[in-house]
Amino acid sequence: MRALKEISSLVLLVCCGLTCHLSAQNQSPCCKSIEKSACVQALPVYADVNQPIEARVEDALARMTLEEKVALCHAQSKFSSTGVPRLGIPEVWHSDGPHGVREEIEWDSWSPAGWTNDSITAFPALTCLAATFNPRLSMAYGISVGEEARYRKKNVLLGPGVNIYRTPFNGRNFEYLGEDPFLASRMVVPYIKGVQSNGVATCVKHFALNNQEEDRMHIDVEVSDRALHEIYLPAFKAAVQQGGAWSIMGSYNKYKGQHGCHNEWLLKRILKEEWGFDGAVVSDWGGTHDTKEAALNGLDIEMGTYTNGLSTGRAFAYDDYYLANPFLQLLKSGEIPVSVVDDKARRVLRLIFRTSLAPNRPLGRTVCEDHSRVARQIATEGMVLLKNDQSILPLSVKAGQRIAVIGENAVRSLTKGGGSSELKPKYEVAPLVAMKAAFGAKNILFSYGYSSGRPLYDKVEKAPYDADSLLQAAVKTASQADVIVLVGGLNKNNSQDCEGGDRTEFGLPFGQEALIPALAALNKPLVVVLMSGNAVAMPWLKDAGAVLQAWYTGSEAGNALVDILTGAVNPSGKLPFTFPKRLEDNAAHSFGALSYPGDNVKQQYMEDILVGYRWHDTKRIAPQFPFGFGLSYTSFELGQVTASAPSYQAEDVIRLTLTLSNTGQRDGAEVVQVYASQRKPSVSRPVKELKAFQKVFLKAGERKTVTLDLKASDLAFYDEAAKAWKLENDTYTLQVGTSSNPSKNKVDVTINAASK
Ligand code: BGC
C-alpha cells in the first residue's frame, strides 16, 4: 500500500538530459519548460548529496515499506546485503579484511568466484602494524587499504580486529593488535580514519571476547566487569568514540549466556546506549541464532547464517535468515514493535549514505607504487630484532662469501591460508627471491630444512624426504656457506596461525626445534627469522646468533626482510605482546583448562586484569622477551624524565619531557614508553601499565627533546561497585623506558581533587 502511494506521488521526468523525481504537487505541466536548476532542486531529500545525512536517512525511511526495511537487515549473498532497489539505494558490499581486500567470492558459496581482476596489495598483518608503535603508519595503512577497497567497490571492509592477545595459542592473533589495550586503542583509531576517508566503512571485529578460535562458536566467556572494561573493551571503545567506526562486527562466542551477535550487555547497553554508537552492527558470518534476541539486542545486519559454510542449510536461504521473514512475521504480528526495525533501517541507511551515497567520494586505486611503499615501510618498521649477538646483523657479506637460506617460509606464500584474511595478491616477493636479488643469485644457497606440507622429493636419492633427511640436506647446504639465515616460524595452515582453530603446541613446528641446533653446530653466524603472528617457545635461543621476529608482511615480505638484514633500514619494531619462556608462564594457561580453552561450554578468565606483561610483572615471572622490547643497530640514551607539574586534577594533561639521544653510528628510531603505577590503590592493580608512547627518529649522533602527554584520567581503574572509572587521589609513578622492562627513569606525580 505504502509502496503504491509512494509510486503515485512520484512522477519520473526526463528533462534537460537529466532524470529526476518530482512530487506530484511540484510537477510542471511541461517537461520541456523546466529549467535544469529546477530539475536538480526537485531531487528528493534522500537522493540529494547536499542534504545532511540524517535528513537523507529520515526521508528515505519515510518512503520505505516494512518489507523494504526488513530487507536491509540481512544478507542477500555471501558478502552483500540488500539496499532499496525501488528508491535507487544501492546494496552493501562487504569484504574481508583486514590486511587487504579479499578476492571475490561466489554468490552463495565460499568458493572463489574466479575473477581475474580482483588481485590486490597484501599489507602486513596487524600484529606487524602494532609492532611499529607508529600511529602515522596506521593512518597510511588505513588510507591505502581503504583506497583498494574503494577501487574494488566495497562499502564495508571487515576489519580491523582488536581482540586482545590473551594466549599465544589463539589462531587469529596475527589479525589483531596485541595484548595491550592502550597500544591497540592508539593504533586502531588512525586505521579507521584512514579507511573511512575513502567513503569505505570499517567493521571493527569481533565484539567482544573472541580471544581464541577453539570453540569460538559457542564458548561462554566469564570475565569480571573490571577486566572487561580495562582490558577487552578499550580498543573497541576508542574505535567507536575516537575512530568513529561506521560498523562493528559481533563475535561468535557467548558472554553471559548470549551470543556476541545478539548480546544485550555488549551491543545494546554498552555499545549503543553507553558509547552512543550510531553505526550498524553486522553479525559475524553464521553468528546469529535467534530472531527475537537479534532483533531486540542490537544486531542490524545478519550475514552468513543458514548458508553452507559456517552452518548448514539449504542454498539461497536468505529469506529464511533470522532477520528476514521470521523477523517480518514478528513485526507484522506486533510481537516486535516497528520502532525496532526503524532503528536498524536507519543505521543501515546511514551506513549507505556514509559510503556509496556519500558526496565527493574519492575514486580509490589499487596495486600502485604508493601502496607497495606503505606496505614495505610498515613491514620494515614492524620487524622486531630480538637478539643480535656480536652484531651479526646487519649482514656484512664479503665478495665471494655465500649465504645459506634455509626454511620453507623463504619460498612459501604466507598470504594464502589463515581463513577469512587470506589474500590473492597481485605479487608477493618471497624472501628467497629478494635475497637473491640483494646478494646475487650465485651467492645464495637454498634448502627447505623442514616441510609443513606435501613430502618433498629428493631427486638424488629418488625418494621423498622425511624430516630427518630434510634436516641433513639443510645442514649439508649450510656447511657450504659462510652465513646461515633460517626463515622459519609458523604458517597459515590449520593449527598454526589460522582461523577456526588454535595452535596445539608452543614450540616451533615441523622439526625446526631440532633443525636450529643442527645448523648452529656448524659454528657459523646463524640468523633465525620467525614469520608468525604468535610467540613460540625458544629452547634454541642460545643457539641462534640473531633472532628477528618478522611477522607476516604480505606483498613486500622479501623486500622488507632484506631491508633489515642488509641494514638498509634500521629495525625499530617493538613486541606488541609478551613472549613467555614456557606456556604455563602465560596467565591464561597458568590456571588450567577452565581458563583456557574452557570446558567446551564455558571458560573463566581467571587471570582477570593481569593479561600479558601485567601478569609477568605483577607475579614476577620473567618473560623470554617482554612487551615493548626490540633492539636496534644503533644505541639510544634517555635523559632524566620530568613532569610539567607535581600534581594534577582529573581533567589535566600530564606532560612528560626528556631528551633522547642516538649514541650510535646509524640513523634509527626508538619508541619511548611510559608505564604508570599507583602507590596505594584501594584495589589491587598491575605493577605497571602502558599510558603513553612515542616513536622518535634520530640521525646518528642526534639528540631531541621528547614530550609525551597523558591524560590524568587515564590513570583510573574500573570500579566494579560503582560501575564507573575511578581516579583515586594518590601518588603515581610514571616510569619511562624503551620496553616494559623495569626502568629507573621515573617521576612521581600526585592526583588531587580526582572526584572533580
Ligand atoms: C570471520 C570474520 C570474517 C567473516 C567473513 C568469519 O568466519 O570470523 O572475521 O569477516 O567470516 O569472511
Short mmCIF file of N, CA and C and ligand atoms in Angstrom, two decimals, residues 79 96 102 110 158 172 205-206 216 249 252 284-285 310 420 499, ligand 1:
data_model
loop_
_atom_site.label_atom_id
_atom_site.label_comp_id
_atom_site.label_asym_id
_atom_site.label_seq_id
_atom_site.Cartn_x
_atom_site.Cartn_y
_atom_site.Cartn_z
N PHE A 79 28.46 -12.10 0.61
CA PHE A 79 29.13 -10.89 1.06
C PHE A 79 28.39 -9.60 0.72
N ASP A 96 36.25 -9.03 3.43
CA ASP A 96 37.41 -9.14 4.33
C ASP A 96 38.53 -8.39 3.65
N ARG A 102 39.82 -8.96 0.13
CA ARG A 102 39.74 -10.38 -0.23
C ARG A 102 39.29 -10.56 -1.68
N TRP A 110 31.31 -20.47 -0.46
CA TRP A 110 32.58 -19.86 -0.04
C TRP A 110 33.65 -19.96 -1.11
N LEU A 158 35.85 -5.60 6.32
CA LEU A 158 35.64 -6.37 7.56
C LEU A 158 36.93 -6.41 8.38
N ARG A 172 44.10 -16.65 15.65
CA ARG A 172 43.88 -15.40 14.92
C ARG A 172 44.62 -14.21 15.49
N LYS A 205 36.16 -5.70 14.51
CA LYS A 205 35.71 -7.01 14.94
C LYS A 205 36.66 -7.61 15.96
N HIS A 206 36.28 -8.63 16.74
CA HIS A 206 34.97 -9.26 16.83
C HIS A 206 34.46 -8.92 18.22
N ARG A 216 35.02 -21.39 19.31
CA ARG A 216 34.62 -19.98 19.20
C ARG A 216 33.13 -19.78 18.96
N MET A 249 31.46 -5.59 14.10
CA MET A 249 31.01 -6.97 13.93
C MET A 249 30.89 -7.66 15.28
N TYR A 252 31.32 -14.49 17.69
CA TYR A 252 30.63 -15.78 17.72
C TYR A 252 30.33 -16.25 19.14
N ASP A 284 28.81 -11.68 12.79
CA ASP A 284 29.83 -12.49 12.15
C ASP A 284 29.08 -13.54 11.33
N TRP A 285 29.77 -14.10 10.36
CA TRP A 285 29.11 -14.96 9.37
C TRP A 285 28.62 -16.26 10.03
N LEU A 310 29.63 -21.87 7.33
CA LEU A 310 29.76 -21.84 8.78
C LEU A 310 28.65 -22.58 9.49
N SER A 420 39.62 -16.29 6.80
CA SER A 420 38.97 -15.21 6.05
C SER A 420 39.92 -14.09 5.66
N GLU A 499 42.49 -19.15 11.29
CA GLU A 499 41.13 -19.05 11.84
C GLU A 499 40.49 -20.44 12.00
C1 BGC B 1 35.17 -14.46 10.44
C2 BGC B 1 35.11 -12.97 10.20
C3 BGC B 1 35.03 -12.73 8.71
C4 BGC B 1 33.80 -13.44 8.16
C5 BGC B 1 33.61 -13.26 6.68
C6 BGC B 1 34.02 -15.19 9.75
O1 BGC B 1 34.17 -16.55 9.87
O2 BGC B 1 35.13 -14.72 11.83
O3 BGC B 1 36.23 -12.33 10.75
O4 BGC B 1 34.99 -11.35 8.46
O5 BGC B 1 33.91 -14.83 8.40
O6 BGC B 1 34.59 -13.93 5.98
#
